[in-house]
Tab-separated table of C-alpha atoms in Angstrom:
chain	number	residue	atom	x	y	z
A	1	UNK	CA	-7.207	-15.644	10.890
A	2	UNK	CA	-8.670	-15.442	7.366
A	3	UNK	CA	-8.421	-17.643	4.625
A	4	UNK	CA	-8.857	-17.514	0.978
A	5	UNK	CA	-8.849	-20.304	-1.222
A	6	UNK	CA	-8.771	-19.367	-5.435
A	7	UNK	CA	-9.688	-21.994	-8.359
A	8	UNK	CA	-8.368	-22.556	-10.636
A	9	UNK	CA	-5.021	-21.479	-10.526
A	10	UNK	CA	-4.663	-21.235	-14.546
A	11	UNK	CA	-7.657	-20.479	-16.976
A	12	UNK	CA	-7.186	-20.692	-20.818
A	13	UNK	CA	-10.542	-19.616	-22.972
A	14	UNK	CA	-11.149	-18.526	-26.343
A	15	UNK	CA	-11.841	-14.790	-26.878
A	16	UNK	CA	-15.657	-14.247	-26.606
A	17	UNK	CA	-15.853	-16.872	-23.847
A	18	UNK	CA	-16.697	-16.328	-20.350
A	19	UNK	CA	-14.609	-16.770	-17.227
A	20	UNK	CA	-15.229	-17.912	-13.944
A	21	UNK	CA	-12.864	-17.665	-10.773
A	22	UNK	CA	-13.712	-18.585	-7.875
A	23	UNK	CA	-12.974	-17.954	-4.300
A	24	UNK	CA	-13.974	-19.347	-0.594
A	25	UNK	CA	-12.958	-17.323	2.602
A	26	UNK	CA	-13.090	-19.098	5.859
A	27	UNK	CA	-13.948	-15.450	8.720
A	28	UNK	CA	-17.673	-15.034	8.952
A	29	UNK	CA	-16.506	-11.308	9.918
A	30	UNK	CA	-14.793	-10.769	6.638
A	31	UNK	CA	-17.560	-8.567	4.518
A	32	UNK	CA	-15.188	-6.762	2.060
A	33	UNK	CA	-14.096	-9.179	-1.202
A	34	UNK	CA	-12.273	-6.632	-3.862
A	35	UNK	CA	-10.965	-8.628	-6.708
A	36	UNK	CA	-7.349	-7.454	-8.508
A	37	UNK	CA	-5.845	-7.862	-12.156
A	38	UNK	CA	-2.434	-7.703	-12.121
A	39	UNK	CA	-0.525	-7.911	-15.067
A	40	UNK	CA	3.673	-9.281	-15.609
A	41	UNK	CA	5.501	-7.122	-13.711
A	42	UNK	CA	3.044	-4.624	-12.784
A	43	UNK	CA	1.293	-3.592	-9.553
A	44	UNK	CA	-2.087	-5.051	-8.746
A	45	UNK	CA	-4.983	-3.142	-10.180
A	46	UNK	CA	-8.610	-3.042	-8.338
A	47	UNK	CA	-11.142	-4.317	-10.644
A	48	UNK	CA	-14.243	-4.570	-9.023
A	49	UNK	CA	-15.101	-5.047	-4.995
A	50	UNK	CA	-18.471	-5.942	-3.468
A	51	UNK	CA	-19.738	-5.816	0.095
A	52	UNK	CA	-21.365	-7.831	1.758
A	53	UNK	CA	-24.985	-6.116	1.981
A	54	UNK	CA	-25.362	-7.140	-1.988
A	55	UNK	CA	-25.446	-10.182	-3.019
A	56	UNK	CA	-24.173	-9.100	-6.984
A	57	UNK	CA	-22.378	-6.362	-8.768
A	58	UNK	CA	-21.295	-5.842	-12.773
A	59	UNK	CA	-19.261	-3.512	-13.934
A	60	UNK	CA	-19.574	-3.845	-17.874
A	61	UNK	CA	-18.110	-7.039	-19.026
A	62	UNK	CA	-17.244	-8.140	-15.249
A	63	UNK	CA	-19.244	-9.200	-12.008
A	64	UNK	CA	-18.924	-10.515	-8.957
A	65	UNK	CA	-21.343	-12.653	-6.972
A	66	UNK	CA	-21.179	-12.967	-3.231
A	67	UNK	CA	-23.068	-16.050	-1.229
A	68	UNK	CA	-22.203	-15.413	2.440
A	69	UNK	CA	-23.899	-18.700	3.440
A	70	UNK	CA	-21.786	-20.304	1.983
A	71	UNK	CA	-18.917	-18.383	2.220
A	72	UNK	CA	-17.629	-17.950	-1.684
A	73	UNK	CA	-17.655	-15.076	-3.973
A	74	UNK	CA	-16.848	-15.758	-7.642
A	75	UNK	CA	-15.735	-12.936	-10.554
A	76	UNK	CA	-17.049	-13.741	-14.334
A	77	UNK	CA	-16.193	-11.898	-17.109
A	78	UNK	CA	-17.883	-11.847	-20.297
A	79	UNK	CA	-17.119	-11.764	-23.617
A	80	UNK	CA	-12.808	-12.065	-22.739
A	81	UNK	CA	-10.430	-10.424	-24.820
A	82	UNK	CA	-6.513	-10.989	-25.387
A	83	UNK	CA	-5.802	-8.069	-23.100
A	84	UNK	CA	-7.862	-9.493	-19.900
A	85	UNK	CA	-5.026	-12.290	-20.032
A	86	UNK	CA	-3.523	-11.641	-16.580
A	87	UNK	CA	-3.501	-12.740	-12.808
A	88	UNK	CA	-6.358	-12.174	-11.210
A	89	UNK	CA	-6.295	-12.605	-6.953
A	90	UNK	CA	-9.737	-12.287	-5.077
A	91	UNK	CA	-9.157	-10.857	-1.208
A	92	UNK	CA	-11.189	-10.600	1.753
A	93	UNK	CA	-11.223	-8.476	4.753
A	94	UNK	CA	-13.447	-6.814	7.168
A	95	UNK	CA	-14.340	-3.823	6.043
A	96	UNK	CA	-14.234	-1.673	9.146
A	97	UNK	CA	-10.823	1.115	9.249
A	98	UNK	CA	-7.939	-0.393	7.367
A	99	UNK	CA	-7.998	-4.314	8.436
A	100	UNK	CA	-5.799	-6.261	6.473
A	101	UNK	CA	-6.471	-7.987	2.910
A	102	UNK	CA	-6.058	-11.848	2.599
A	103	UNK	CA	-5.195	-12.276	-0.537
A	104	UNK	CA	-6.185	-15.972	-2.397
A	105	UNK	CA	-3.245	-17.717	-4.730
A	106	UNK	CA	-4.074	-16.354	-8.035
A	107	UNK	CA	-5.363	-17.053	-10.826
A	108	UNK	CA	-3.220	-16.893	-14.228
A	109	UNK	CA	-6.436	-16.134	-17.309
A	110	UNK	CA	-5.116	-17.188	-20.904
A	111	UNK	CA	-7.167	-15.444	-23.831
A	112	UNK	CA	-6.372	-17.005	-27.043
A	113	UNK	CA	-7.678	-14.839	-29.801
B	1	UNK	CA	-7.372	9.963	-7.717
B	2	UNK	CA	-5.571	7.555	-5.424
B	3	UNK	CA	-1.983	7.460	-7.050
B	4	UNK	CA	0.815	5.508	-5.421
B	5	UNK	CA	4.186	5.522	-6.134
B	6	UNK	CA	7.250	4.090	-5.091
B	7	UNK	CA	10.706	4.272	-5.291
B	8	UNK	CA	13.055	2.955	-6.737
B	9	UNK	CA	11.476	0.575	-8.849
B	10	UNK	CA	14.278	-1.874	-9.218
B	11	UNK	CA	17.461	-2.135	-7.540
B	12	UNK	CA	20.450	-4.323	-7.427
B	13	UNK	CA	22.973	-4.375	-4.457
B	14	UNK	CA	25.648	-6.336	-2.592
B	15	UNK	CA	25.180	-9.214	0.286
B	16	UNK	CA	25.436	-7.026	3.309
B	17	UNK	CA	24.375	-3.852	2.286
B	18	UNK	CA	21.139	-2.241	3.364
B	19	UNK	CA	18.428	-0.641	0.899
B	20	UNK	CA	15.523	1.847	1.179
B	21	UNK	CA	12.185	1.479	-0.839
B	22	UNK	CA	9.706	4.378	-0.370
B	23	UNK	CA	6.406	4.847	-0.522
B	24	UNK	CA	4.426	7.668	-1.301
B	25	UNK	CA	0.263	8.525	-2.175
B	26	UNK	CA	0.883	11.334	-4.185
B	27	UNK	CA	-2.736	13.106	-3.828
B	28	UNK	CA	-4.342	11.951	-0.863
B	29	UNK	CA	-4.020	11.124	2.955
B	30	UNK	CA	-2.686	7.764	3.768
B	31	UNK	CA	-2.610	6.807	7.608
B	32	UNK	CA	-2.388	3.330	6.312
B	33	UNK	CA	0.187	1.702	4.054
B	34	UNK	CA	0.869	-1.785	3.956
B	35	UNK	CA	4.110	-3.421	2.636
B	36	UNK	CA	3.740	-6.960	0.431
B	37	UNK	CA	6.342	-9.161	-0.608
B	38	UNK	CA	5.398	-11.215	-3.857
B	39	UNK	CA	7.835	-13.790	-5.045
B	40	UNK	CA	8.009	-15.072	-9.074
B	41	UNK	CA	4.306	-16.595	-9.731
B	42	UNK	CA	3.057	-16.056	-6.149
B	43	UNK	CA	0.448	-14.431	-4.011
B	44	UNK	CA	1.302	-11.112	-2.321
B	45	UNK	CA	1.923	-11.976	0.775
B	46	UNK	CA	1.668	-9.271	3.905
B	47	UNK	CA	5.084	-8.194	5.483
B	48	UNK	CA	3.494	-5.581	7.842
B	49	UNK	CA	1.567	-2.604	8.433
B	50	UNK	CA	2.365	0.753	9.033
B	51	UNK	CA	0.032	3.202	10.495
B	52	UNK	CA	1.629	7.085	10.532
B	53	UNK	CA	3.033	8.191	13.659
B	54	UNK	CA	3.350	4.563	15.696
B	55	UNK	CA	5.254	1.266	14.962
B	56	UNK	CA	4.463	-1.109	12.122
B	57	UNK	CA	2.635	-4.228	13.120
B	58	UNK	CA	4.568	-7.280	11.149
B	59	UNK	CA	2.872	-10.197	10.508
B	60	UNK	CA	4.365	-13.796	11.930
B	61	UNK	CA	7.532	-14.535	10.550
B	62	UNK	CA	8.689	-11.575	9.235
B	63	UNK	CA	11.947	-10.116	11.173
B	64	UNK	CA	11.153	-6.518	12.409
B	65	UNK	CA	14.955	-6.162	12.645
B	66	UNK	CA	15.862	-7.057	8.895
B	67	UNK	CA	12.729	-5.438	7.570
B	68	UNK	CA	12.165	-2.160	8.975
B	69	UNK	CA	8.995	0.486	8.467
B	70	UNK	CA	9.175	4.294	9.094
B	71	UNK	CA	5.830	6.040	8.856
B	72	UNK	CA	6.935	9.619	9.027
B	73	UNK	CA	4.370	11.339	7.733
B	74	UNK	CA	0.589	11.109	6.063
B	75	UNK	CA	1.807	10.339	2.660
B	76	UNK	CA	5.211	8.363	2.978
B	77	UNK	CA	6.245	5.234	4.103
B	78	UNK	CA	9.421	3.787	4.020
B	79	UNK	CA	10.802	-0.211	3.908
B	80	UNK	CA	14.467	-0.993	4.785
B	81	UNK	CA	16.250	-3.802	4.026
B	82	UNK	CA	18.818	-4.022	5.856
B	83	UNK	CA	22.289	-5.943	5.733
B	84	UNK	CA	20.170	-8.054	2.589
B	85	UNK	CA	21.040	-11.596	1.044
B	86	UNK	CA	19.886	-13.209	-1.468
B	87	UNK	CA	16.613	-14.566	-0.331
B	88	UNK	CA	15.647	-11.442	0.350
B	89	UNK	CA	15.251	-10.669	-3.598
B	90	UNK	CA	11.484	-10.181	-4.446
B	91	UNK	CA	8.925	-7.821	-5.519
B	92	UNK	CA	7.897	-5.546	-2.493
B	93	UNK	CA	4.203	-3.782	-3.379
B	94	UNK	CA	3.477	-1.074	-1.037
B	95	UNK	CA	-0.751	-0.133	-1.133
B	96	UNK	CA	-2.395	2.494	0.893
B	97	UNK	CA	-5.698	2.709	2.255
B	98	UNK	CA	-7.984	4.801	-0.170
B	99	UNK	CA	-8.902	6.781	3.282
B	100	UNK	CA	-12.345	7.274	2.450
B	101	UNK	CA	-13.710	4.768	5.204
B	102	UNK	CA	-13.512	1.633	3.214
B	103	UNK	CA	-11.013	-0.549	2.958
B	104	UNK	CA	-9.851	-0.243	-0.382
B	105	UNK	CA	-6.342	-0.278	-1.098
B	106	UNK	CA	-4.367	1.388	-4.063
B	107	UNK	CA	-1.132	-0.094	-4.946
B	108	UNK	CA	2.319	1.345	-5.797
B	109	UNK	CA	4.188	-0.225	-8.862
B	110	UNK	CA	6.733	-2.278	-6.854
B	111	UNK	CA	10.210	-2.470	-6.430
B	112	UNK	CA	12.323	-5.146	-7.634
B	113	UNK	CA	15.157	-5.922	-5.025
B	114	UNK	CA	18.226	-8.210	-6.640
B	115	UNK	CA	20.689	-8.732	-3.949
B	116	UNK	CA	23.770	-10.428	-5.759
């Protein structure tokens, strides 16, 4: 089966920095990598997804890169604020019906103002 | 669009005693749900899925018996502890499939099961 591996599993930055997490899946058949936010307590929010027929996608102050060579997808966000402070968990599936996600361990993001 | 919601969202019960969570996309189709357990700090980790109409398919390790999925109908899903212990307290995350051909899932808010 799939797996995901997620570094680092905590991230402290200044606000105004950029972030970088970082994921690695292990099924050449996965081709679906949505990334989630999920703050204390609260349910898991999608932030961004990409597929893998593009190679990049940005959504304002966020993006995701996808190398399927190499088998890694990463999420930056630009600019961080206080409120992006959260868990973040990449996923991968195949993106055909409803397959299952694989979710990767998390990553806690600390934005000091 | 995509709203899901469950119910209840937290719950406290006995050693023994069984308890329902349900699931519900409020305002569109699900065929799809899938049922997560997430423990303090952790990665959601995937109980089981339940497709409408036919029997969840649990992932290894997770007891059918104790943990058991009714898909009744397009938009609700149900999770049943039953006779619960301890261990069993966690955050269970329901999601549904967004039904428009990808596989994006939407999330409910979680219920958080304290079995005393």
């Amino acid at each position: 089966g799939e797996n995901v591996e997620q570094h680092p599993s905590t991230l402290s930055v200044q606000e105004g920095d950029s972030a970088v997490i970082k994921c690695t899946y292990s099924d050449s058949a996965s081709n679906y990598f949505p990334w989630y936010k999920q703050e204390l307590g609260k349910r898991p929010q999608l932030i961004i997804d990409i597929r893998s027929n593009v190679g990049e996608k940005k959504d304002q102050r966020i993006a995701v890169t996808l190398n399927k060579t190499a088998k890694h997808f990463s999420l930056h966000i630009t600019e961080t604020q206080p409120e992006d402070s959260a868990v973040y968990f990449c996923a991968a599936s195949q993106d055909s019906g409803y397959s299952t996600l694989t979710f990767g361990k998390g990553t806690m993001l600390l934005v000091s103002p | 669009g995509a709203v899901v919601s469950q119910h209840p969202s937290w719950v406290i019960c006995k050693s023994g005693t069984s308890v329902k969570i349900e699931c519900r996309s409020l305002d569109f189709q699900a065929t799809t749900m899938f049922w997560y357990r997430q423990f303090p700090k952790q990665s959601l980790m995937l109980m089981a899925t339940s497709n409408e109409g036919s029997k969840a398919t649990y992932e290894q390790g997770v007891e059918k018996d104790k943990f058991l999925i009714n898909h009744a109908s397009l938009t609700l899903s149900t999770l049943t502890v039953t006779s619960a212990h301890p261990e069993d307290s966690s955050f269970y995350i329901c999601s549904a499939g967004s039904g428009r051909g990808y596989n994006e899932q939407f999330f409910g808010p979680g219920t958080r099961l304290t079995v005393l």
